[in-house]
Amino acid sequence: MHMTVFGAGYSGKAIADLYRQAGHAVSGTTRSVEKFGSLQALGIEPLQFDGTALSPELKQALAKTTHLLQSIAPGRDGDALLRLAGHDLRSLMPQLQWIGYLSTVGVYGDHQGGWVTEETPCKPVSARSLERVEAETNWLAAGKQIGVPVAVLRLSGIYGPGRNAFANLANGTARRLVKPDQVFNRIRVEDIAGATVFLADRLLGGIYNITDNEPCAPQDVVVEAARLMGVEPPPEQPFETAELSSMARSFYGENKRVSNALLKQLGFAFRYPDYRLSLQQLWASDTWRKEAADPA
């Protein structure tokens, strides 16, 4: 088996590393050759991809690819990989058995704190979520056209080693914003990797929410991390008067509870099903400073 990961960043690299640990060959793309070393240190074949062309080296990797993972966000021009290879997927990847597409729970839009499942109709609000819905639809159609299952993984807010409330508290960027009744789900990067490999190994297609068990107010996570660190949490700030980027403010415009019941019904077990257990593990293992899939 050979997996090619388009966009071997935080999540993509964790997925590639876990798949490699299972004894499979893995290639991963990055925009910059300066990042080749970090991929090679994990046993991942590094390839350059900037979204404009498929290099001869990349085509060689695709020719032996059995499992394809697309983790690069689409843009105004759509999904870069589909734009370049959409009508040629089968000839480029004659051994292809499974496609995974990393999306976001942002496609559901705002549900005023209500629960959403994979059956909930999408009503995206932001331009980036609209682009995600289009990319999801196009990948599902492309897979159907060539007879390959496509798994769309809708991810909640991603955190883990190197990217978490502890790191934010340590570097002074943690904020305790309070918006009444606002909740978010989140997901540990290791569980993203585990869920992806679970679906890839079983050649399962369809739409799946990759999210924890416990949607909660975002300030609760900061308070718990501060408690474990033995420091005072930052003061509460009303959301309405906080200075935020337009992107950060848009996240608070969507309020929903995301269900992971479907994935659990299939037999997947989350290693970090809630933020309390997850933060405790990060603190006790002293891995909160270290980025996921970091060989150092």
Coordinates of C-alpha atoms in Angstrom, one line a residue:
M1 CA 0.0 0.0 0.0
H2 CA 1.1 3.5 -0.7
M3 CA -0.5 6.7 0.6
T4 CA 0.1 10.1 -1.0
V5 CA -0.8 13.0 1.3
F6 CA -1.4 16.4 -0.5
G7 CA -0.6 18.9 2.2
A8 CA 1.6 17.2 4.8
G9 CA 1.1 20.0 7.4
Y10 CA 0.0 19.6 11.0
S11 CA -2.8 17.1 10.3
G12 CA -1.5 15.6 7.1
K13 CA 1.9 14.9 8.6
A14 CA 0.3 13.1 11.6
I15 CA -1.8 11.0 9.2
A16 CA 1.2 10.1 7.1
D17 CA 3.3 9.2 10.1
L18 CA 0.6 6.9 11.5
Y19 CA 0.1 5.2 8.2
R20 CA 3.8 4.7 7.8
Q21 CA 4.0 3.2 11.3
A22 CA 1.5 0.6 10.1
G23 CA 4.2 -0.6 7.6
H24 CA 3.1 1.3 4.5
A25 CA 4.9 3.6 2.1
V26 CA 3.9 7.2 2.3
S27 CA 4.6 10.3 0.2
G28 CA 3.7 13.8 1.3
T29 CA 3.6 17.2 -0.4
T30 CA 4.8 20.5 0.8
R31 CA 5.0 23.9 -0.9
S32 CA 8.6 24.4 0.3
V33 CA 11.7 22.3 -0.2
E34 CA 12.9 23.6 3.1
K35 CA 10.4 21.4 4.8
F36 CA 11.6 18.2 3.1
G37 CA 13.9 17.4 6.0
S38 CA 11.1 17.2 8.5
L39 CA 9.2 14.7 6.3
Q40 CA 12.2 12.6 5.5
A41 CA 12.9 12.3 9.3
L42 CA 9.6 10.6 9.6
G43 CA 10.2 8.3 6.7
I44 CA 7.9 10.2 4.4
E45 CA 8.9 10.7 0.8
P46 CA 8.8 14.5 0.3
L47 CA 7.4 16.1 -2.8
Q48 CA 6.9 19.7 -3.8
F49 CA 3.4 20.9 -4.8
D50 CA 2.4 24.5 -5.1
G51 CA -1.0 23.9 -6.6
T52 CA 0.0 25.0 -10.2
A53 CA 1.4 21.8 -11.7
L54 CA 2.1 18.1 -11.1
S55 CA 5.8 17.5 -11.4
P56 CA 7.3 14.3 -12.9
E57 CA 8.4 13.2 -9.4
L58 CA 4.8 13.7 -8.1
K59 CA 3.4 11.8 -11.1
Q60 CA 5.7 8.9 -10.3
A61 CA 4.4 8.8 -6.7
L62 CA 0.8 9.0 -7.9
A63 CA 1.4 6.1 -10.3
K64 CA 2.0 3.8 -7.3
T65 CA -0.6 5.4 -5.0
T66 CA -3.3 3.2 -3.5
H67 CA -4.6 5.7 -1.0
L68 CA -4.9 9.4 -1.7
L69 CA -5.5 12.0 1.0
Q70 CA -6.2 15.6 0.1
S71 CA -5.8 18.0 3.0
I72 CA -5.1 21.2 1.1
A73 CA -7.9 23.7 1.5
P74 CA -9.6 24.9 -1.7
G75 CA -9.5 28.4 -2.9
R76 CA -11.6 30.7 -5.2
D77 CA -10.5 28.5 -8.1
G78 CA -11.7 25.3 -6.4
D79 CA -9.6 22.3 -5.4
A80 CA -6.1 22.5 -6.8
L81 CA -5.6 18.8 -7.2
L82 CA -9.0 18.3 -8.9
R83 CA -8.3 21.2 -11.2
L84 CA -5.1 19.7 -12.3
A85 CA -6.0 16.0 -12.4
G86 CA -9.8 15.7 -12.1
H87 CA -10.4 14.3 -15.5
D88 CA -7.3 12.1 -15.4
L89 CA -7.5 10.6 -11.9
R90 CA -7.6 6.9 -13.1
S91 CA -4.7 7.2 -15.6
L92 CA -2.6 9.2 -13.1
M93 CA -3.4 6.7 -10.3
P94 CA -4.1 3.3 -11.8
Q95 CA -3.7 1.5 -8.5
L96 CA -6.0 3.9 -6.5
Q97 CA -8.3 2.2 -4.0
W98 CA -9.4 5.0 -1.7
I99 CA -9.6 8.8 -1.4
G100 CA -9.8 10.8 1.7
Y101 CA -10.7 14.5 1.8
L102 CA -10.2 16.6 4.9
S103 CA -13.0 19.1 5.2
T104 CA -14.5 21.1 8.2
V105 CA -17.6 21.1 10.3
G106 CA -17.9 24.7 9.2
V107 CA -19.9 23.4 6.2
Y108 CA -22.9 23.0 8.5
G109 CA -23.1 26.7 9.3
D110 CA -24.9 28.0 12.4
H111 CA -27.4 25.8 14.2
Q112 CA -27.8 28.0 17.4
G113 CA -26.3 25.4 19.6
G114 CA -28.3 22.5 18.2
W115 CA -26.8 19.1 17.4
V116 CA -25.7 18.2 13.8
T117 CA -25.0 14.9 12.2
E118 CA -23.7 13.8 8.8
E119 CA -27.3 13.9 7.7
T120 CA -27.8 17.6 8.6
P121 CA -28.1 19.7 5.4
C122 CA -25.1 22.1 4.9
K123 CA -25.8 25.8 5.1
P124 CA -22.4 27.3 5.1
V125 CA -22.0 31.0 6.0
S126 CA -18.4 31.9 5.2
A127 CA -16.8 31.9 1.8
R128 CA -14.2 29.3 2.9
S129 CA -17.0 27.0 4.0
L130 CA -18.8 27.5 0.7
E131 CA -15.6 26.5 -1.1
R132 CA -15.4 23.4 1.1
V133 CA -18.9 22.3 0.2
E134 CA -18.1 22.6 -3.4
A135 CA -14.8 20.6 -3.0
E136 CA -16.6 17.9 -1.1
T137 CA -19.2 17.6 -3.8
N138 CA -16.6 17.4 -6.5
W139 CA -14.5 14.8 -4.8
L140 CA -17.5 12.6 -4.1
A141 CA -18.4 12.9 -7.8
A142 CA -14.9 12.2 -9.0
G143 CA -14.7 9.1 -6.9
K144 CA -18.0 7.8 -8.1
Q145 CA -16.9 8.4 -11.7
I146 CA -13.9 6.1 -11.3
G147 CA -15.5 3.7 -8.9
V148 CA -13.3 4.6 -5.9
P149 CA -14.7 5.2 -2.4
V150 CA -14.3 8.8 -1.1
A151 CA -14.3 9.5 2.6
V152 CA -15.1 13.2 3.5
L153 CA -13.8 13.9 7.0
R154 CA -15.4 16.9 8.5
L155 CA -13.0 18.1 11.2
S156 CA -13.7 20.2 14.3
G157 CA -11.2 22.7 15.8
I158 CA -7.8 21.0 15.6
Y159 CA -5.4 20.9 18.5
G160 CA -2.7 18.7 20.0
P161 CA 1.1 18.7 20.7
G162 CA 2.5 22.2 20.0
R163 CA -1.0 23.7 19.4
N164 CA -3.1 23.9 22.5
A165 CA -4.3 26.0 25.4
F166 CA -1.1 25.3 27.3
A167 CA 1.0 26.7 24.5
N168 CA -1.3 29.8 24.3
L169 CA -1.0 30.3 28.1
A170 CA 2.7 30.0 28.0
N171 CA 3.2 32.5 25.1
G172 CA 0.6 34.9 26.4
T173 CA -1.9 34.6 23.6
A174 CA -4.6 32.7 25.5
R175 CA -7.9 34.6 25.8
R176 CA -11.1 33.8 27.7
L177 CA -13.7 35.2 25.4
V178 CA -17.3 34.8 26.7
K179 CA -20.3 34.7 24.4
P180 CA -23.4 33.4 26.2
D181 CA -24.4 29.8 25.1
Q182 CA -21.6 29.5 22.6
V183 CA -20.1 26.0 22.2
F184 CA -17.5 24.4 20.0
N185 CA -16.3 20.9 19.4
R186 CA -12.6 20.1 19.0
I187 CA -10.5 17.2 17.9
R188 CA -7.0 16.0 18.8
V189 CA -4.7 15.7 15.8
E190 CA -3.9 12.1 16.8
D191 CA -7.6 11.2 16.6
I192 CA -7.7 12.8 13.1
A193 CA -4.9 10.5 12.1
G194 CA -6.5 7.4 13.7
A195 CA -9.9 8.0 12.1
T196 CA -8.3 8.6 8.7
V197 CA -6.3 5.4 8.8
F198 CA -9.3 3.5 10.2
L199 CA -11.4 4.6 7.2
A200 CA -8.6 4.0 4.7
D201 CA -7.8 0.5 5.9
R202 CA -11.5 -0.5 5.5
L203 CA -11.9 1.4 2.2
L204 CA -14.9 3.2 3.6
G205 CA -16.5 6.1 1.7
G206 CA -19.1 8.6 2.8
I207 CA -19.2 11.6 5.1
Y208 CA -17.9 11.5 8.7
N209 CA -17.7 14.0 11.5
I210 CA -14.3 13.8 13.1
T211 CA -14.9 15.4 16.5
D212 CA -14.8 14.8 20.2
N213 CA -17.6 13.8 22.5
E214 CA -18.1 17.0 24.4
P215 CA -18.9 20.4 22.8
C216 CA -18.3 23.1 25.3
A217 CA -17.7 26.8 25.8
P218 CA -14.2 27.7 24.6
Q219 CA -13.3 29.5 27.8
D220 CA -13.8 26.3 29.7
V221 CA -10.8 24.7 27.9
V222 CA -8.6 27.7 28.9
V223 CA -9.7 27.5 32.5
E224 CA -8.9 23.7 32.6
A225 CA -5.5 24.2 31.1
A226 CA -4.7 27.0 33.5
R227 CA -5.7 24.8 36.4
L228 CA -3.4 22.0 35.3
M229 CA -0.6 24.4 34.8
G230 CA -1.2 26.0 38.2
V231 CA -1.6 29.5 36.8
E232 CA -4.3 32.1 36.8
P233 CA -6.5 32.0 33.7
P234 CA -6.7 35.2 31.7
P235 CA -9.6 37.5 32.7
E236 CA -12.9 37.0 31.0
Q237 CA -13.6 39.3 28.0
P238 CA -17.1 39.9 26.6
F239 CA -17.1 38.7 22.9
E240 CA -18.9 41.8 21.8
T241 CA -16.2 44.1 22.8
A242 CA -13.1 41.9 22.1
E243 CA -10.7 42.9 19.3
L244 CA -10.7 40.0 16.9
S245 CA -9.8 39.4 13.3
S246 CA -12.6 39.0 10.9
M247 CA -11.8 35.3 10.6
A248 CA -11.8 34.7 14.3
R249 CA -15.0 36.6 14.7
S250 CA -16.7 34.5 12.0
F251 CA -16.0 31.3 13.9
Y252 CA -18.1 32.7 16.8
G253 CA -20.9 33.3 14.3
E254 CA -21.4 29.5 14.1
N255 CA -22.8 27.7 17.1
K256 CA -23.5 24.0 17.0
R257 CA -22.9 20.7 18.7
V258 CA -21.4 18.1 16.4
S259 CA -22.1 14.4 16.8
N260 CA -19.5 11.7 16.2
A261 CA -22.0 8.8 16.7
L262 CA -21.6 7.5 13.2
L263 CA -17.9 6.9 13.4
K264 CA -18.2 5.2 16.8
Q265 CA -20.9 3.0 15.5
L266 CA -18.4 1.7 12.9
G267 CA -16.1 0.7 15.7
F268 CA -13.6 3.6 15.9
A269 CA -12.5 4.4 19.4
F270 CA -11.3 7.9 20.1
R271 CA -8.1 8.1 22.2
Y272 CA -9.0 11.6 23.4
P273 CA -12.8 11.7 23.6
D274 CA -13.0 14.9 25.7
Y275 CA -10.9 18.0 26.3
R276 CA -10.3 17.2 30.0
L277 CA -8.7 13.8 29.4
S278 CA -6.8 15.2 26.4
L279 CA -5.4 18.2 28.3
Q280 CA -4.4 16.0 31.2
Q281 CA -2.5 13.6 28.9
L282 CA -0.7 16.5 27.2
W283 CA 0.3 18.0 30.5
A284 CA 1.3 14.7 32.2
S285 CA 3.3 13.5 29.3
D286 CA 4.9 16.9 28.8
T287 CA 4.2 16.7 25.0
W288 CA 2.2 20.0 24.9
R289 CA 5.2 21.9 23.7
K290 CA 6.1 19.4 20.9
E291 CA 4.3 19.4 17.6
A292 CA 2.6 16.2 16.5
A293 CA 4.7 13.8 14.4
D294 CA 7.8 15.7 15.4
P295 CA 10.7 13.2 15.4
A296 CA 12.9 15.4 17.6

